[in-house]
Coordinates of N, CA and C in Angstrom, one line a residue:
M1 N -66.7 85.1 193.1 CA -66.7 86.0 192.3 C -65.9 85.5 191.0
D2 N -64.8 84.6 191.0 CA -64.2 84.1 189.9 C -65.1 83.5 189.0
Q3 N -66.2 82.6 189.3 CA -67.1 82.1 188.5 C -67.8 82.9 187.9
V4 N -68.3 84.1 188.6 CA -69.0 85.1 187.7 C -68.5 85.7 186.7
F5 N -67.0 86.1 186.8 CA -66.2 86.7 185.8 C -66.0 85.6 184.8
K6 N -65.7 84.5 184.9 CA -65.6 83.3 184.0 C -67.0 83.2 183.3
A7 N -68.1 83.1 183.9 CA -69.3 83.0 183.0 C -69.4 84.2 182.3
L8 N -69.4 85.6 182.5 CA -69.3 86.9 181.8 C -68.4 86.7 180.8
S9 N -67.0 86.2 180.9 CA -66.3 86.2 179.8 C -66.7 85.7 178.3
D10 N -67.8 85.1 178.4 CA -68.2 84.6 177.2 C -69.5 85.4 176.4
G11 N -69.1 85.7 175.3 CA -70.1 86.7 174.7 C -71.8 85.9 174.4
T12 N -71.7 84.6 174.3 CA -72.8 84.0 174.1 C -73.7 84.1 175.6
R13 N -72.7 83.8 176.6 CA -73.5 83.9 177.8 C -73.9 85.1 178.3
R14 N -73.0 86.3 178.0 CA -73.7 87.8 178.0 C -75.0 87.9 177.1
E15 N -75.0 87.4 176.0 CA -76.2 87.5 175.2 C -77.2 87.1 175.9
M16 N -77.1 85.9 176.6 CA -78.4 85.2 177.5 C -78.7 86.0 178.6
I17 N -77.7 86.6 179.3 CA -77.9 87.4 180.5 C -78.6 88.7 180.0
E18 N -78.3 89.2 178.8 CA -79.1 90.7 178.3 C -80.4 90.2 178.0
R19 N -80.7 88.9 177.6 CA -82.1 88.5 177.2 C -82.9 88.3 178.4
L20 N -82.4 87.8 179.5 CA -82.8 87.4 180.9 C -83.1 88.7 181.5
T21 N -82.5 90.2 181.0 CA -82.8 91.4 181.8 C -84.2 91.7 181.6
R22 N -85.0 91.2 180.3 CA -86.1 91.6 180.0 C -86.9 90.6 180.6
G23 N -86.8 89.8 181.3 CA -87.9 89.0 182.0 C -87.3 87.3 181.8
P24 N -88.0 86.4 182.6 CA -87.8 84.9 182.4 C -88.0 84.5 180.9
A25 N -87.2 83.5 180.6 CA -87.3 82.9 179.4 C -86.9 81.2 179.2
S26 N -87.7 80.7 178.5 CA -87.5 79.4 178.4 C -86.0 78.8 177.8
V27 N -85.5 77.9 177.9 CA -84.4 77.4 177.1 C -84.3 77.9 175.7
G28 N -85.5 77.1 175.1 CA -85.8 77.4 173.8 C -85.8 78.8 173.3
E29 N -86.3 79.7 174.0 CA -86.4 81.2 173.7 C -84.8 81.5 173.9
L30 N -84.1 81.2 174.9 CA -82.7 81.8 174.9 C -81.7 81.2 173.5
A31 N -82.5 79.9 173.3 CA -81.5 79.3 172.2 C -81.8 79.8 170.8
Q32 N -83.1 80.3 170.6 CA -83.6 80.5 169.3 C -82.4 81.6 168.6
P33 N -82.0 82.6 169.3 CA -81.1 83.6 168.4 C -79.9 83.0 168.1
L34 N -79.5 82.1 168.8 CA -78.0 81.4 168.6 C -77.7 80.4 167.7
S35 N -76.6 80.5 167.1 CA -76.4 79.3 166.1 C -75.6 78.3 166.6
M36 N -76.1 77.7 167.7 CA -75.5 76.2 168.0 C -76.7 75.6 168.6
S37 N -76.3 74.4 168.9 CA -77.1 73.1 169.3 C -77.8 73.4 170.6
L38 N -79.0 72.8 171.0 CA -79.5 73.1 172.2 C -78.5 72.6 173.2
P39 N -77.7 71.3 173.3 CA -76.8 70.7 174.1 C -75.8 71.8 174.4
A40 N -75.3 72.7 173.6 CA -74.3 73.6 173.7 C -74.9 74.8 174.4
V41 N -76.2 75.3 174.1 CA -76.9 76.1 175.0 C -76.9 75.7 176.6
M42 N -77.3 74.6 176.7 CA -77.6 74.1 177.9 C -76.2 74.0 178.8
Q43 N -75.1 73.9 178.2 CA -73.9 73.8 178.9 C -73.2 75.4 179.3
H44 N -73.9 76.3 178.4 CA -73.6 77.8 178.8 C -74.4 77.9 180.0
L45 N -75.8 77.6 180.1 CA -76.7 77.8 181.0 C -76.2 77.4 182.2
Q46 N -75.5 76.2 182.2 CA -74.8 75.4 183.4 C -73.7 76.3 184.1
V47 N -72.8 76.9 183.2 CA -72.1 77.8 183.6 C -72.6 79.1 184.7
L48 N -73.7 79.3 184.0 CA -74.4 80.7 184.3 C -75.0 80.3 185.7
E49 N -75.7 79.1 185.8 CA -76.0 78.7 187.0 C -75.2 78.4 188.3
A50 N -74.1 77.8 187.6 CA -72.9 77.6 188.7 C -72.4 78.8 189.1
S51 N -72.3 79.9 188.6 CA -72.0 81.2 188.8 C -72.8 81.9 189.7
G52 N -74.1 81.5 189.8 CA -75.0 82.2 190.6 C -76.0 83.3 189.9
L53 N -75.4 83.5 188.6 CA -76.2 84.5 187.6 C -77.6 84.4 187.2
V54 N -77.8 82.9 187.1 CA -79.1 82.6 186.6 C -79.8 81.3 187.3
R55 N -80.9 81.2 187.6 CA -81.6 79.9 188.1 C -82.7 79.6 187.2
S56 N -82.6 78.2 187.2 CA -83.8 77.6 186.1 C -84.8 76.8 187.1
E57 N -86.1 76.7 186.6 CA -87.1 75.9 187.2 C -87.5 75.0 186.2
K58 N -88.1 73.8 186.2 CA -88.7 73.0 185.2 C -90.1 72.8 185.7
A59 N -91.1 73.2 184.8 CA -92.4 72.7 184.9 C -92.8 72.0 183.7
G60 N -93.1 70.7 184.1 CA -93.6 69.7 182.9 C -92.2 69.5 181.7
R61 N -92.3 69.9 180.6 CA -91.3 69.8 179.7 C -90.4 71.0 179.5
V62 N -90.9 72.0 180.1 CA -90.3 73.4 179.7 C -89.3 73.9 181.1
R63 N -88.2 74.4 180.7 CA -87.2 74.6 181.9 C -87.1 76.5 181.7
T64 N -87.4 77.0 182.5 CA -87.7 78.4 182.7 C -86.4 79.0 183.3
C65 N -85.7 80.0 182.9 CA -84.5 80.4 183.2 C -85.0 81.9 183.8
H66 N -84.1 82.6 184.7 CA -84.4 83.8 185.7 C -83.2 84.3 185.9
L67 N -83.1 85.8 185.7 CA -81.8 86.2 186.2 C -81.8 86.3 187.5
E68 N -80.5 86.0 188.3 CA -80.2 86.2 189.4 C -79.5 87.5 189.9
P69 N -80.2 88.6 190.3 CA -79.4 89.9 190.3 C -78.4 90.2 191.2
D70 N -78.4 89.1 192.4 CA -77.3 89.3 193.3 C -76.0 89.1 192.7
G71 N -75.8 87.9 191.8 CA -74.7 87.7 191.4 C -74.3 88.8 190.5
L72 N -74.9 89.5 189.7 CA -74.3 90.7 189.0 C -74.3 91.9 189.8
R73 N -74.8 91.9 191.0 CA -74.5 93.0 192.0 C -73.2 92.9 192.7
M74 N -72.8 91.7 193.0 CA -71.5 91.1 193.5 C -70.4 91.8 192.6
A75 N -70.4 91.5 191.1 CA -69.6 91.9 190.2 C -69.5 93.4 190.1
E76 N -70.8 94.1 190.2 CA -70.9 95.7 190.0 C -70.2 96.3 191.2
D77 N -70.3 95.8 192.5 CA -69.9 96.2 193.6 C -68.1 96.3 193.6
W78 N -67.7 95.0 193.2 CA -66.3 95.0 193.2 C -66.0 96.0 191.9
L79 N -66.5 96.0 190.7 CA -65.9 96.9 189.8 C -66.1 98.5 190.3
G80 N -67.1 98.9 191.0 CA -67.3 100.1 191.6 C -66.4 100.3 192.3
G81 N -65.8 99.2 193.2 CA -64.5 99.7 194.1 C -63.4 99.9 193.3
Q82 N -63.1 99.0 192.3 CA -62.0 99.1 191.6 C -61.8 100.7 190.6
R83 N -63.1 100.9 190.4 CA -63.2 102.3 189.5 C -62.9 103.8 190.7
T84 N -63.5 103.4 191.7 CA -63.2 104.6 192.5 C -61.7 104.5 193.0
G85 N -61.1 103.5 193.0 CA -59.7 103.4 193.7 C -58.8 104.1 192.5
W86 N -59.1 103.7 191.2 CA -58.5 104.4 190.0 C -58.5 105.7 189.9
E87 N -60.1 106.2 190.0 CA -60.2 107.5 190.0 C -59.5 108.4 190.8
H88 N -59.3 107.8 192.1 CA -58.7 108.6 193.4 C -57.1 108.9 192.7
R89 N -56.5 107.7 192.4 CA -55.2 107.7 191.9 C -54.8 108.8 190.4
L90 N -55.7 108.7 189.6 CA -55.6 109.6 188.6 C -56.1 110.8 189.0
D91 N -56.9 111.4 189.8 CA -57.1 112.7 190.7 C -55.7 113.4 191.2
R92 N -55.1 112.2 191.9 CA -54.0 112.6 192.6 C -52.7 113.2 191.3
L93 N -52.9 112.1 190.3 CA -51.7 112.3 189.4 C -52.0 113.4 188.7
G94 N -53.6 114.0 188.5 CA -53.7 115.2 187.8 C -53.2 116.4 188.6
G95 N -53.6 116.2 189.9 CA -53.0 117.3 190.8 C -51.4 117.3 190.9
F96 N -51.1 116.5 190.8 CA -49.3 116.6 190.9 C -48.7 117.1 189.5
L97 N -49.4 116.6 188.6 CA -48.8 117.3 187.1 C -49.2 118.7 186.9
N98 N -50.6 119.3 187.6 CA -50.6 120.5 187.8 C -49.8 121.5 188.8
T99 N -48.9 120.7 189.3 CA -48.1 121.6 190.1 C -47.0 122.0 189.7
D100 N -46.2 122.8 190.1 CA -44.9 123.2 189.6 C -44.1 122.1 189.5
E101 N -44.0 121.5 190.5 CA -43.0 120.3 190.5 C -43.4 119.3 189.5
G102 N -44.4 119.1 189.1 CA -45.1 118.2 188.2 C -44.4 118.7 186.7
K103 N -45.0 119.9 186.4 CA -44.5 120.5 185.2 C -43.0 120.6 184.8
R104 N -42.0 120.6 185.9 CA -40.9 120.5 185.8 C -40.1 119.1 185.3
S105 N -41.0 118.0 185.6 CA -40.6 116.8 185.4 C -40.5 116.6 184.0

């Protein structure tokens, strides 16, 4: 999971993930809107592949990238669990603050 969050910590990689949510794309298509060299784009893709968020396949001279939803789902599940825990804590705090004891503090 650390690799997933490391991969998602970079804005360029998040932009690539966002593009891939619309469907597979070649490396050239992913690189087109970015202001960086193709080798730099490939380094970002390697991080995304190592984290399990993206997979790629090569057909001839074209490398096509695909989103791997399971990697994102793992991060989403973890974040959902954290959110649920914090919601319970905040609900308990709100309940305490609404009691007479909480109002006296």
